[in-house]
PDB file of C-alpha atoms and ligand atoms in Angstrom:
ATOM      1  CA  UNK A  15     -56.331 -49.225  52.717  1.00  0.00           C
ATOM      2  CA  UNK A  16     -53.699 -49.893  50.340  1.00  0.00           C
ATOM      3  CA  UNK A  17     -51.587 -47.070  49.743  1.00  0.00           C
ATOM      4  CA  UNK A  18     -47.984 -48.189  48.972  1.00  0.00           C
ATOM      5  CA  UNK A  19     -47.757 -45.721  46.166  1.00  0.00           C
ATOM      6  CA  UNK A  20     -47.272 -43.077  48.602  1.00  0.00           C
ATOM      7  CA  UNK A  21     -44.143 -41.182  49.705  1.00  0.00           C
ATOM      8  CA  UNK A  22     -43.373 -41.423  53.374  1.00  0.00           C
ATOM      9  CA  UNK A  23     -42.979 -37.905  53.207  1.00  0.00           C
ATOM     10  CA  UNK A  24     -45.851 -37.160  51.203  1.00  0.00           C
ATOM     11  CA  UNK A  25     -48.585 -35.077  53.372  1.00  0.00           C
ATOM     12  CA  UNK A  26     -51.243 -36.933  55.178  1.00  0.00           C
ATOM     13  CA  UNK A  27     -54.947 -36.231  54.201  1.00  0.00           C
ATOM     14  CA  UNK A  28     -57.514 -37.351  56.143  1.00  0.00           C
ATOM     15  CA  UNK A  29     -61.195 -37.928  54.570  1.00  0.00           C
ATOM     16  CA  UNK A  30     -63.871 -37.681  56.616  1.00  0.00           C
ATOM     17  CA  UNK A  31     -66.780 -39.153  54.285  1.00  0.00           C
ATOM     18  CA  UNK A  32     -69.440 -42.081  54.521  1.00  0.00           C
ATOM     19  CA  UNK A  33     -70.637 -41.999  50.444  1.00  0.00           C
ATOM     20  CA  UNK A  34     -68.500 -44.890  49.132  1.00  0.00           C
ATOM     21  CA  UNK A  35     -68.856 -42.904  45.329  1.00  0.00           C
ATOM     22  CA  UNK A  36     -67.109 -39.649  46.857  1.00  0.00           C
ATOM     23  CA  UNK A  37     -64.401 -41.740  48.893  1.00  0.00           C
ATOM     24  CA  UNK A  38     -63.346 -43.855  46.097  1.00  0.00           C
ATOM     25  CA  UNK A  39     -63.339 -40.618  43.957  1.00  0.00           C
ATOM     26  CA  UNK A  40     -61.516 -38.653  46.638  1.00  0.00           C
ATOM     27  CA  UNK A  41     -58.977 -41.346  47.386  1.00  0.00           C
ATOM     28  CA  UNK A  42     -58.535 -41.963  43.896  1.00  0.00           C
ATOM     29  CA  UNK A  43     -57.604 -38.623  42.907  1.00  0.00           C
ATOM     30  CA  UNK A  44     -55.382 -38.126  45.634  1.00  0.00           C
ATOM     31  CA  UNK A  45     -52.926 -41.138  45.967  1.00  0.00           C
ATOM     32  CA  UNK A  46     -52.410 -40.348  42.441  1.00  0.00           C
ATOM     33  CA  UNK A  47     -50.732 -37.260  43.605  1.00  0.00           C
ATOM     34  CA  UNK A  48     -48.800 -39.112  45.989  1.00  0.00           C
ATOM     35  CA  UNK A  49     -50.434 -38.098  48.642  1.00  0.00           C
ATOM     36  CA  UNK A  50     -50.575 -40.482  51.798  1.00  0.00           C
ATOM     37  CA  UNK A  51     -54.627 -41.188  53.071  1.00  0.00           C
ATOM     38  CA  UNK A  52     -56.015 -41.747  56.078  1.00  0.00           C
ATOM     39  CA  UNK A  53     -59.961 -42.973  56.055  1.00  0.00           C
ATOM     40  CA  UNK A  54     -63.024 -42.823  58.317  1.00  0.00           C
ATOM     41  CA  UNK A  55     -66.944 -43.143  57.755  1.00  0.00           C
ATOM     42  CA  UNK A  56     -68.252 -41.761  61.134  1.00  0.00           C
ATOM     43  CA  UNK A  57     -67.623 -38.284  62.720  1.00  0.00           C
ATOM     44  CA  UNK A  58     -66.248 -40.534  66.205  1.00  0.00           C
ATOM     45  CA  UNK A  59     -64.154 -42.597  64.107  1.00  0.00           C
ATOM     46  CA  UNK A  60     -62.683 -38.938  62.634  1.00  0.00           C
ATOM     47  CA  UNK A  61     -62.268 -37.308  66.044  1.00  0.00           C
ATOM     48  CA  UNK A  62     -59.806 -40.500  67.101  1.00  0.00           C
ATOM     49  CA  UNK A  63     -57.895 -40.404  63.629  1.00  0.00           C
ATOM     50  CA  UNK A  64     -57.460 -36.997  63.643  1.00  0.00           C
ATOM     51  CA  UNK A  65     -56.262 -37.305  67.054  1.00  0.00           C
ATOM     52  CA  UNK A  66     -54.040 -40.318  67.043  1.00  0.00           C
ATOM     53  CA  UNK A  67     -52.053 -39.402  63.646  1.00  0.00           C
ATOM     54  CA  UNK A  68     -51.822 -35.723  63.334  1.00  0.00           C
ATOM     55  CA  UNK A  69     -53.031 -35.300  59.386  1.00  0.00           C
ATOM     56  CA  UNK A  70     -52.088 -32.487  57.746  1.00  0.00           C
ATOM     57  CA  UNK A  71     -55.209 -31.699  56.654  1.00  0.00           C
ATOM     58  CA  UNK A  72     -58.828 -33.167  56.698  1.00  0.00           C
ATOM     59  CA  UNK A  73     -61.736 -33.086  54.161  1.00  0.00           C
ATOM     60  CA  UNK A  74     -64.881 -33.594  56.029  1.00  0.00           C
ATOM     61  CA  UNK A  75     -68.132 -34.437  54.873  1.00  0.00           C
ATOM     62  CA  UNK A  76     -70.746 -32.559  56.850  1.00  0.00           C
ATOM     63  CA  UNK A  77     -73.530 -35.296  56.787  1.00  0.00           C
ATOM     64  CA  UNK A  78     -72.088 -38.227  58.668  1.00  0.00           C
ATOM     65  CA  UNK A  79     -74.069 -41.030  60.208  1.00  0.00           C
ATOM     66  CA  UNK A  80     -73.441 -41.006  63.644  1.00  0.00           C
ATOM     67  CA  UNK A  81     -73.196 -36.696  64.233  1.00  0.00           C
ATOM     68  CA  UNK A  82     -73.282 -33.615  62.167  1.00  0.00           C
ATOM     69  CA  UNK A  83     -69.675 -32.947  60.822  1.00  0.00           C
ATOM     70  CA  UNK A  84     -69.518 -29.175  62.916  1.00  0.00           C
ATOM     71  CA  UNK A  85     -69.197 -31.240  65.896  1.00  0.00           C
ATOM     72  CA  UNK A  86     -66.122 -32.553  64.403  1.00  0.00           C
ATOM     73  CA  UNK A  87     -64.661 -29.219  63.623  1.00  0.00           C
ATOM     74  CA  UNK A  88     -65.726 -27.693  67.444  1.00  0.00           C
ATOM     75  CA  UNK A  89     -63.743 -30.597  69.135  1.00  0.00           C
ATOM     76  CA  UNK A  90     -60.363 -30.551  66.605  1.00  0.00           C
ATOM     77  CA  UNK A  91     -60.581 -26.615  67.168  1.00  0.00           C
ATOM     78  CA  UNK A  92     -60.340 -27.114  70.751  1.00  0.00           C
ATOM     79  CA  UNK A  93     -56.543 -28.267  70.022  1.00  0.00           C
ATOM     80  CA  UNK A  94     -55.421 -27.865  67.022  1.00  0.00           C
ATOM     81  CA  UNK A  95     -55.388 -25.343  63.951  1.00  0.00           C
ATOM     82  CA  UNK A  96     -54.997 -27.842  60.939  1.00  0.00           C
ATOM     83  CA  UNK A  97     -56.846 -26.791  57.623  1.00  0.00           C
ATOM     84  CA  UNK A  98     -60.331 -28.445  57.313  1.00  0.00           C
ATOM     85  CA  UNK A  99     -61.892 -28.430  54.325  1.00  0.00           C
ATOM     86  CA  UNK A 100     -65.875 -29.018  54.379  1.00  0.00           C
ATOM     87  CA  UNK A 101     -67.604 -31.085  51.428  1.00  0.00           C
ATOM     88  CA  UNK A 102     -71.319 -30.439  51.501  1.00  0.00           C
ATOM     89  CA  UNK A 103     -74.039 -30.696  48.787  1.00  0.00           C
ATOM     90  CA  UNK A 104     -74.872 -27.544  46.617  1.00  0.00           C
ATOM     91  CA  UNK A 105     -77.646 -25.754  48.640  1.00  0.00           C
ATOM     92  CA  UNK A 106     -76.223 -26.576  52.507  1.00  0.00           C
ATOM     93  CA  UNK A 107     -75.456 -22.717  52.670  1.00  0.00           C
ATOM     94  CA  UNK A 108     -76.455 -22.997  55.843  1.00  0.00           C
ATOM     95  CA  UNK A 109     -74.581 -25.186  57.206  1.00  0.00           C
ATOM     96  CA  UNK A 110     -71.444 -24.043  55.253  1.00  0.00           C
ATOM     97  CA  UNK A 111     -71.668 -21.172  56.729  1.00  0.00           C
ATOM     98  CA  UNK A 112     -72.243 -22.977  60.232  1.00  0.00           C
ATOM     99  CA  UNK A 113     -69.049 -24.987  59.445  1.00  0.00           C
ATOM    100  CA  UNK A 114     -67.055 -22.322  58.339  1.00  0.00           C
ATOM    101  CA  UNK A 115     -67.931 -20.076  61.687  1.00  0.00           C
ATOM    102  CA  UNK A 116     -67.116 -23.355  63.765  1.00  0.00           C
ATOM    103  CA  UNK A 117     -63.409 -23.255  61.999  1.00  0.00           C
ATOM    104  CA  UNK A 118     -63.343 -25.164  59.227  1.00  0.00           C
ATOM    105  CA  UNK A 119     -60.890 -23.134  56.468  1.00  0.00           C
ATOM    106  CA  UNK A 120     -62.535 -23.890  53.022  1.00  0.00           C
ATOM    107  CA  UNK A 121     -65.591 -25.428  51.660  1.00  0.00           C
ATOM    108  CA  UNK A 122     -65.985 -27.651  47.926  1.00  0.00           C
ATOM    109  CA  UNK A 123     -69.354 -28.178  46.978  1.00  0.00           C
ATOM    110  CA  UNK A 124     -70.200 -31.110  45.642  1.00  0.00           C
ATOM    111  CA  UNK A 125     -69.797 -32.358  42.641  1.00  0.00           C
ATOM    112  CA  UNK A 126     -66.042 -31.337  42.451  1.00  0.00           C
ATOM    113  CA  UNK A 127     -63.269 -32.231  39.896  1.00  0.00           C
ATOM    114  CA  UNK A 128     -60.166 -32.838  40.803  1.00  0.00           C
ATOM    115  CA  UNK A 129     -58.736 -29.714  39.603  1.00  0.00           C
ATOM    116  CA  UNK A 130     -60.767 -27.846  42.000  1.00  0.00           C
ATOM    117  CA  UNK A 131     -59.664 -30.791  45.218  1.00  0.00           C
ATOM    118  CA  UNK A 132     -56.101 -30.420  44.312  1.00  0.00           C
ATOM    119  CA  UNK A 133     -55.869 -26.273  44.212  1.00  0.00           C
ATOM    120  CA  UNK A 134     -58.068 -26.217  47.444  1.00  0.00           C
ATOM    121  CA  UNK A 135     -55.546 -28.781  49.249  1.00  0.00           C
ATOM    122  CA  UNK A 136     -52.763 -27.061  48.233  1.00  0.00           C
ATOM    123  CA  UNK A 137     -53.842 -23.353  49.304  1.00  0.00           C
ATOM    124  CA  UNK A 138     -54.609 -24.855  52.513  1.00  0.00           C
ATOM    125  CA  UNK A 139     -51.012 -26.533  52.928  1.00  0.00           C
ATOM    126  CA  UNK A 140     -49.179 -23.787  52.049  1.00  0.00           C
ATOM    127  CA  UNK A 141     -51.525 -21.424  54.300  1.00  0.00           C
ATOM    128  CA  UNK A 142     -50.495 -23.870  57.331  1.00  0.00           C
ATOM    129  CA  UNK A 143     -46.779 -23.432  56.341  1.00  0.00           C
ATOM    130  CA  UNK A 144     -46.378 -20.029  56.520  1.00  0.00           C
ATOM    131  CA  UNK A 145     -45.944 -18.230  59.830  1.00  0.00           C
ATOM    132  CA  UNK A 146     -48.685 -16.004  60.988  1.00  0.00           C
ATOM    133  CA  UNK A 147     -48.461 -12.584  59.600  1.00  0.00           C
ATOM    134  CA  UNK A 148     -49.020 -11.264  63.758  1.00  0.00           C
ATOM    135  CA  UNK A 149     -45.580 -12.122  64.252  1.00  0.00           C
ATOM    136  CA  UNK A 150     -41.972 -10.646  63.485  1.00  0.00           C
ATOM    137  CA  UNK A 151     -43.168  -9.543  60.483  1.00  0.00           C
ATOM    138  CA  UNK A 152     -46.578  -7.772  60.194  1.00  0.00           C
ATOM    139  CA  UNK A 153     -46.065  -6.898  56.819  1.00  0.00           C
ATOM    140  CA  UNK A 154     -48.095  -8.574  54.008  1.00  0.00           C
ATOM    141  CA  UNK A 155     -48.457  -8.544  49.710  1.00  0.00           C
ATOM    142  CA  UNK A 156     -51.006  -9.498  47.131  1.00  0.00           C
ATOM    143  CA  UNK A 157     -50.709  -8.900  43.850  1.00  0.00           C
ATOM    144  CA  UNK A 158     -48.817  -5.059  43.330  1.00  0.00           C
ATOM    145  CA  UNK A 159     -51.124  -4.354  47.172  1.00  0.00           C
ATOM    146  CA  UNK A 160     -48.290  -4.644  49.873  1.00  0.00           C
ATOM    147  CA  UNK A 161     -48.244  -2.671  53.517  1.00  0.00           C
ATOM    148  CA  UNK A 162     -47.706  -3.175  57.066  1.00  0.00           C
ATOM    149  CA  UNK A 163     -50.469  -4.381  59.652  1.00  0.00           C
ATOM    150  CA  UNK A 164     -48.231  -2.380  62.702  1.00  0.00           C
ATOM    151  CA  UNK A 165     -48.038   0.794  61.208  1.00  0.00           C
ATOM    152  CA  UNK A 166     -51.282   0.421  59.542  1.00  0.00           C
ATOM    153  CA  UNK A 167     -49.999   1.220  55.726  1.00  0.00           C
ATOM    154  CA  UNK A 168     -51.180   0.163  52.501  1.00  0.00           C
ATOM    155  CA  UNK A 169     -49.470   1.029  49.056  1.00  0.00           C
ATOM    156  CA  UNK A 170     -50.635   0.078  45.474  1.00  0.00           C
ATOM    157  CA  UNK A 171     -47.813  -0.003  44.046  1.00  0.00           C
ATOM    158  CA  UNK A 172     -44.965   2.920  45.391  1.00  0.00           C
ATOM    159  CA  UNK A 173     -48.036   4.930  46.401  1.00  0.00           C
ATOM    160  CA  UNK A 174     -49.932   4.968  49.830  1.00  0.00           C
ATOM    161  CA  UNK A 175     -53.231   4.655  49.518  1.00  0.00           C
ATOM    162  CA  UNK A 176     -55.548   6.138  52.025  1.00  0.00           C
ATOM    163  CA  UNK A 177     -58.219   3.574  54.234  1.00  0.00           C
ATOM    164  CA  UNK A 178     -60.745   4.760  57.242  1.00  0.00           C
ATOM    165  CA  UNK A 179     -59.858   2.661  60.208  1.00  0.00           C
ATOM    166  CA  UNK A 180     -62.582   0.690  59.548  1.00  0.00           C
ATOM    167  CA  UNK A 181     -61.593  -0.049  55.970  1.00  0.00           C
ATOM    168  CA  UNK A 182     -57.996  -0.847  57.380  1.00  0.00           C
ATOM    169  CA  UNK A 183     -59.869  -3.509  60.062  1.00  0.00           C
ATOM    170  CA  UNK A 184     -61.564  -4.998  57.474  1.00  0.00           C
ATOM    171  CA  UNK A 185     -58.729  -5.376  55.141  1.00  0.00           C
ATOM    172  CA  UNK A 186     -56.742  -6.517  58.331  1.00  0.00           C
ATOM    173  CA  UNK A 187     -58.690  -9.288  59.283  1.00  0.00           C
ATOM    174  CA  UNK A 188     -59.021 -10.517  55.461  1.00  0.00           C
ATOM    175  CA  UNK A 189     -54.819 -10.181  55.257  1.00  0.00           C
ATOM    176  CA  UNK A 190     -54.533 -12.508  58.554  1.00  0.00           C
ATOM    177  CA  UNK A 191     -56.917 -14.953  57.457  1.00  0.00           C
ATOM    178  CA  UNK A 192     -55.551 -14.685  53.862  1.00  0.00           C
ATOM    179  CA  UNK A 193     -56.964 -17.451  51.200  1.00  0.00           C
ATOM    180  CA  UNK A 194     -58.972 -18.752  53.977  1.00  0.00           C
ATOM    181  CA  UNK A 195     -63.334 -17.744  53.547  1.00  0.00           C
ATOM    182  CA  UNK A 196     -64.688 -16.126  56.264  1.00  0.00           C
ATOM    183  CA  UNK A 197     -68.357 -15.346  57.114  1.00  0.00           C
ATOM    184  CA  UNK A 198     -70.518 -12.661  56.442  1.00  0.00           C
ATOM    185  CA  UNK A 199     -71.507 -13.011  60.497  1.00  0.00           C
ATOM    186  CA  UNK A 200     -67.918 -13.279  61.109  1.00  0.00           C
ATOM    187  CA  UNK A 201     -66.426 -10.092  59.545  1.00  0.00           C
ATOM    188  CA  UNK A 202     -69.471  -8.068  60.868  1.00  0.00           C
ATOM    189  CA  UNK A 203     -68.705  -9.423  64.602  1.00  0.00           C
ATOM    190  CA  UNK A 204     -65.141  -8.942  64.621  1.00  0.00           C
ATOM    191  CA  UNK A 205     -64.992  -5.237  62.429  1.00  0.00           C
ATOM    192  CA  UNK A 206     -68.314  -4.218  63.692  1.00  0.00           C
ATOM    193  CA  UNK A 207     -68.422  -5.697  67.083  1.00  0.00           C
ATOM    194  CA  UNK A 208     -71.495  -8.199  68.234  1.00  0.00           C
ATOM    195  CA  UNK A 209     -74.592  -5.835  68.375  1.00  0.00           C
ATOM    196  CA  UNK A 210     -73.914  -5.543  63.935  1.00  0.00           C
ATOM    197  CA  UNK A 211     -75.329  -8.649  62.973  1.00  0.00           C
ATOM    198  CA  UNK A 212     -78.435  -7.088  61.560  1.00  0.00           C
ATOM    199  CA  UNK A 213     -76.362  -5.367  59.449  1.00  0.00           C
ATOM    200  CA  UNK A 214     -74.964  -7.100  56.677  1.00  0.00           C
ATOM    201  CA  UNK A 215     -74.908  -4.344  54.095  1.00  0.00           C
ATOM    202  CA  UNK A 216     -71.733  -2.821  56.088  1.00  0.00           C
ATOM    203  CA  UNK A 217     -69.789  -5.551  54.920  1.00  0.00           C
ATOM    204  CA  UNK A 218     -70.833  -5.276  51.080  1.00  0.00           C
ATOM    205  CA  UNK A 219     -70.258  -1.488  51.392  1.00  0.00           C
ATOM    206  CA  UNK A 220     -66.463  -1.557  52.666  1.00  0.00           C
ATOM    207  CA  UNK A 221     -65.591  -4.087  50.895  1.00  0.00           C
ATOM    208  CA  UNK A 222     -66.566  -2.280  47.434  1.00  0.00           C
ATOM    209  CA  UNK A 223     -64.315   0.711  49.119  1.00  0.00           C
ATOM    210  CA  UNK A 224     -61.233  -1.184  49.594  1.00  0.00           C
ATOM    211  CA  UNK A 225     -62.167  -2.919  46.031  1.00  0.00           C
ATOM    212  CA  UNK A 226     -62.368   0.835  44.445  1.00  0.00           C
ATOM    213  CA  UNK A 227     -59.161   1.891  46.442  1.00  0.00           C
ATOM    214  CA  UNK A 228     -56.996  -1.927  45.921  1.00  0.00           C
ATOM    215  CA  UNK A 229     -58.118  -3.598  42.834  1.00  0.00           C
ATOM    216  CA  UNK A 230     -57.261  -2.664  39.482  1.00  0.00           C
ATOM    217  CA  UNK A 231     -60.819  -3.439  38.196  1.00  0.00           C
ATOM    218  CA  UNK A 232     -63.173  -3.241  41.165  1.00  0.00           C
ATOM    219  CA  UNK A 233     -65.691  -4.914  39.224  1.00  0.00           C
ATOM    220  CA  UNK A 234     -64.112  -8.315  38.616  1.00  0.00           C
ATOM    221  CA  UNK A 235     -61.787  -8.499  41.607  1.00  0.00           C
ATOM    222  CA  UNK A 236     -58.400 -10.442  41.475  1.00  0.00           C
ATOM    223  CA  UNK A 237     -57.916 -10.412  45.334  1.00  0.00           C
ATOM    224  CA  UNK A 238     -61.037  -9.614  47.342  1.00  0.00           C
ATOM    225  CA  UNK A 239     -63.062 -12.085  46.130  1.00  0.00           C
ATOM    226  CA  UNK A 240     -67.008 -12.383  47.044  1.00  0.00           C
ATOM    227  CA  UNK A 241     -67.702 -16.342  48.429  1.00  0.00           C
ATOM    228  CA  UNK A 242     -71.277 -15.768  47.138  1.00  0.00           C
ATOM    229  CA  UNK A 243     -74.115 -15.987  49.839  1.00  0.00           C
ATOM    230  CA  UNK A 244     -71.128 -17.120  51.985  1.00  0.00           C
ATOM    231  CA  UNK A 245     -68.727 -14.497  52.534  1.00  0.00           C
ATOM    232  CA  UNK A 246     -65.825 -12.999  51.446  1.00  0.00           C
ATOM    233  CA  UNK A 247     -61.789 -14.647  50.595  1.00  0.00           C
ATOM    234  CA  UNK A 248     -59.223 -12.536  49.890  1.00  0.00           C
ATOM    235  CA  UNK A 249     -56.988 -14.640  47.599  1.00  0.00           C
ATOM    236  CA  UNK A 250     -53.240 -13.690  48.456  1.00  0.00           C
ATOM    237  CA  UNK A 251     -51.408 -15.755  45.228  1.00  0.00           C
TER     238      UNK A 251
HETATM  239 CA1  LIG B1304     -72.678 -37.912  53.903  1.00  0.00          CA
END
């Protein structure tokens, strides 16, 4: 593929796709941005780019010819934590939701525009930049929300605002996974514990706490954003 318009610097993107349409559209929009582009049509073919020339990040179409796109998430996962963002038809909740409990970061549904590519590609980038909140520094901010993860604090502003340990969990969880959109199943089994999947209503509940006690308008949420019939995001910029 000819892409001598792009900086040697430039990220690597790797697109996962077999619709010619959506990779011309795709590779379009991004060498445009100067972004360098790796291509393959078949989930194998994936796996051994992916392996052999370390992208930066991958989009990945979930229906590919020779396997379902989840398998290619379950074997990168087993080495490596770059962003993957899944592109699947509108109505593949389902398997969205499979996709995004197998460890991919993000979802698009298609159609996209480029607007929406571009903002998705960089949140991911700068996610993978940062260093994870669980190390030297447990402390985290988002919008005038800002506290510390070890001493289990949260502030609005200059004042300390009050969570159950529960509330704190949740919030927890959503702060170390910020901008990324994680799973109804998943924030029940890892607030709740396993035997909670039944149970889906806790999430919705706590979740309209820590709106009522973090977000300026609880109704129309800057930060903790609902992923609807997905999940939840908590959007950190
Ligand atoms: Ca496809």
């Amino acid at each position: 593929m000819n892409n001598d318009m792009a900086n040697p610097s430039a990220p690597l993107i790797a697109i996962i796709e077999d619709e010619a349409p959506i990779q011309k559209f795709l590779h379009a929009s991004l060498q445009v941005e100067g972004f360098r582009i790796i291509q393959a049509t078949t989930a194998k073919e994936g796996v051994r780019l992916i392996t052999q020339q370390h992208p930066a990040i991958v989009l990945l179409d979930l229906g590919l010819p020779d396997a379902d796109g989840i398998s290619v998430i379950s074997s990168v996962r087993g080495w490596s934590s770059l962003p993957i963002i899944v592109l699947s038809a509108r109505g593949e909740e389902k398997s969205k939701i499979e996709a995004l409990d197998a460890g991919a970061d993000d979802y698009l549904t298609k159609p996209f525009g480029v607007g929406e590519l571009l903002a998705r590609i960089r949140s991911a980038l700068r996610r993978a930049a940062r260093p994870p909140v669980d190390g030297e520094d447990h402390t985290f901010r988002f919008g005038n929300v800002h506290g510390d993860l070890a001493a289990r604090q949260v502030f609005v502003d200059e004042n300390e605002v009050k969570l159950t340990k529960l509330e704190f969990d949740l919030l927890a969880l959503l702060v170390r996974n910020r901008d990324r959109v994680l799973t109804h199943q998943y924030l029940l089994k890892e607030v709740w514990g396993p035997g909670s999947a039944n149970e889906p209503h806790y999430v919705r509940v706590f979740m309209a706490n820590l709106r009522k006690k973090l977000e300026k308008n609880p109704s129309r949420p800057q930060y903790l954003l609902t992923e609807q019939g997905i999940g939840y995001r908590l959007r950190s910029s």
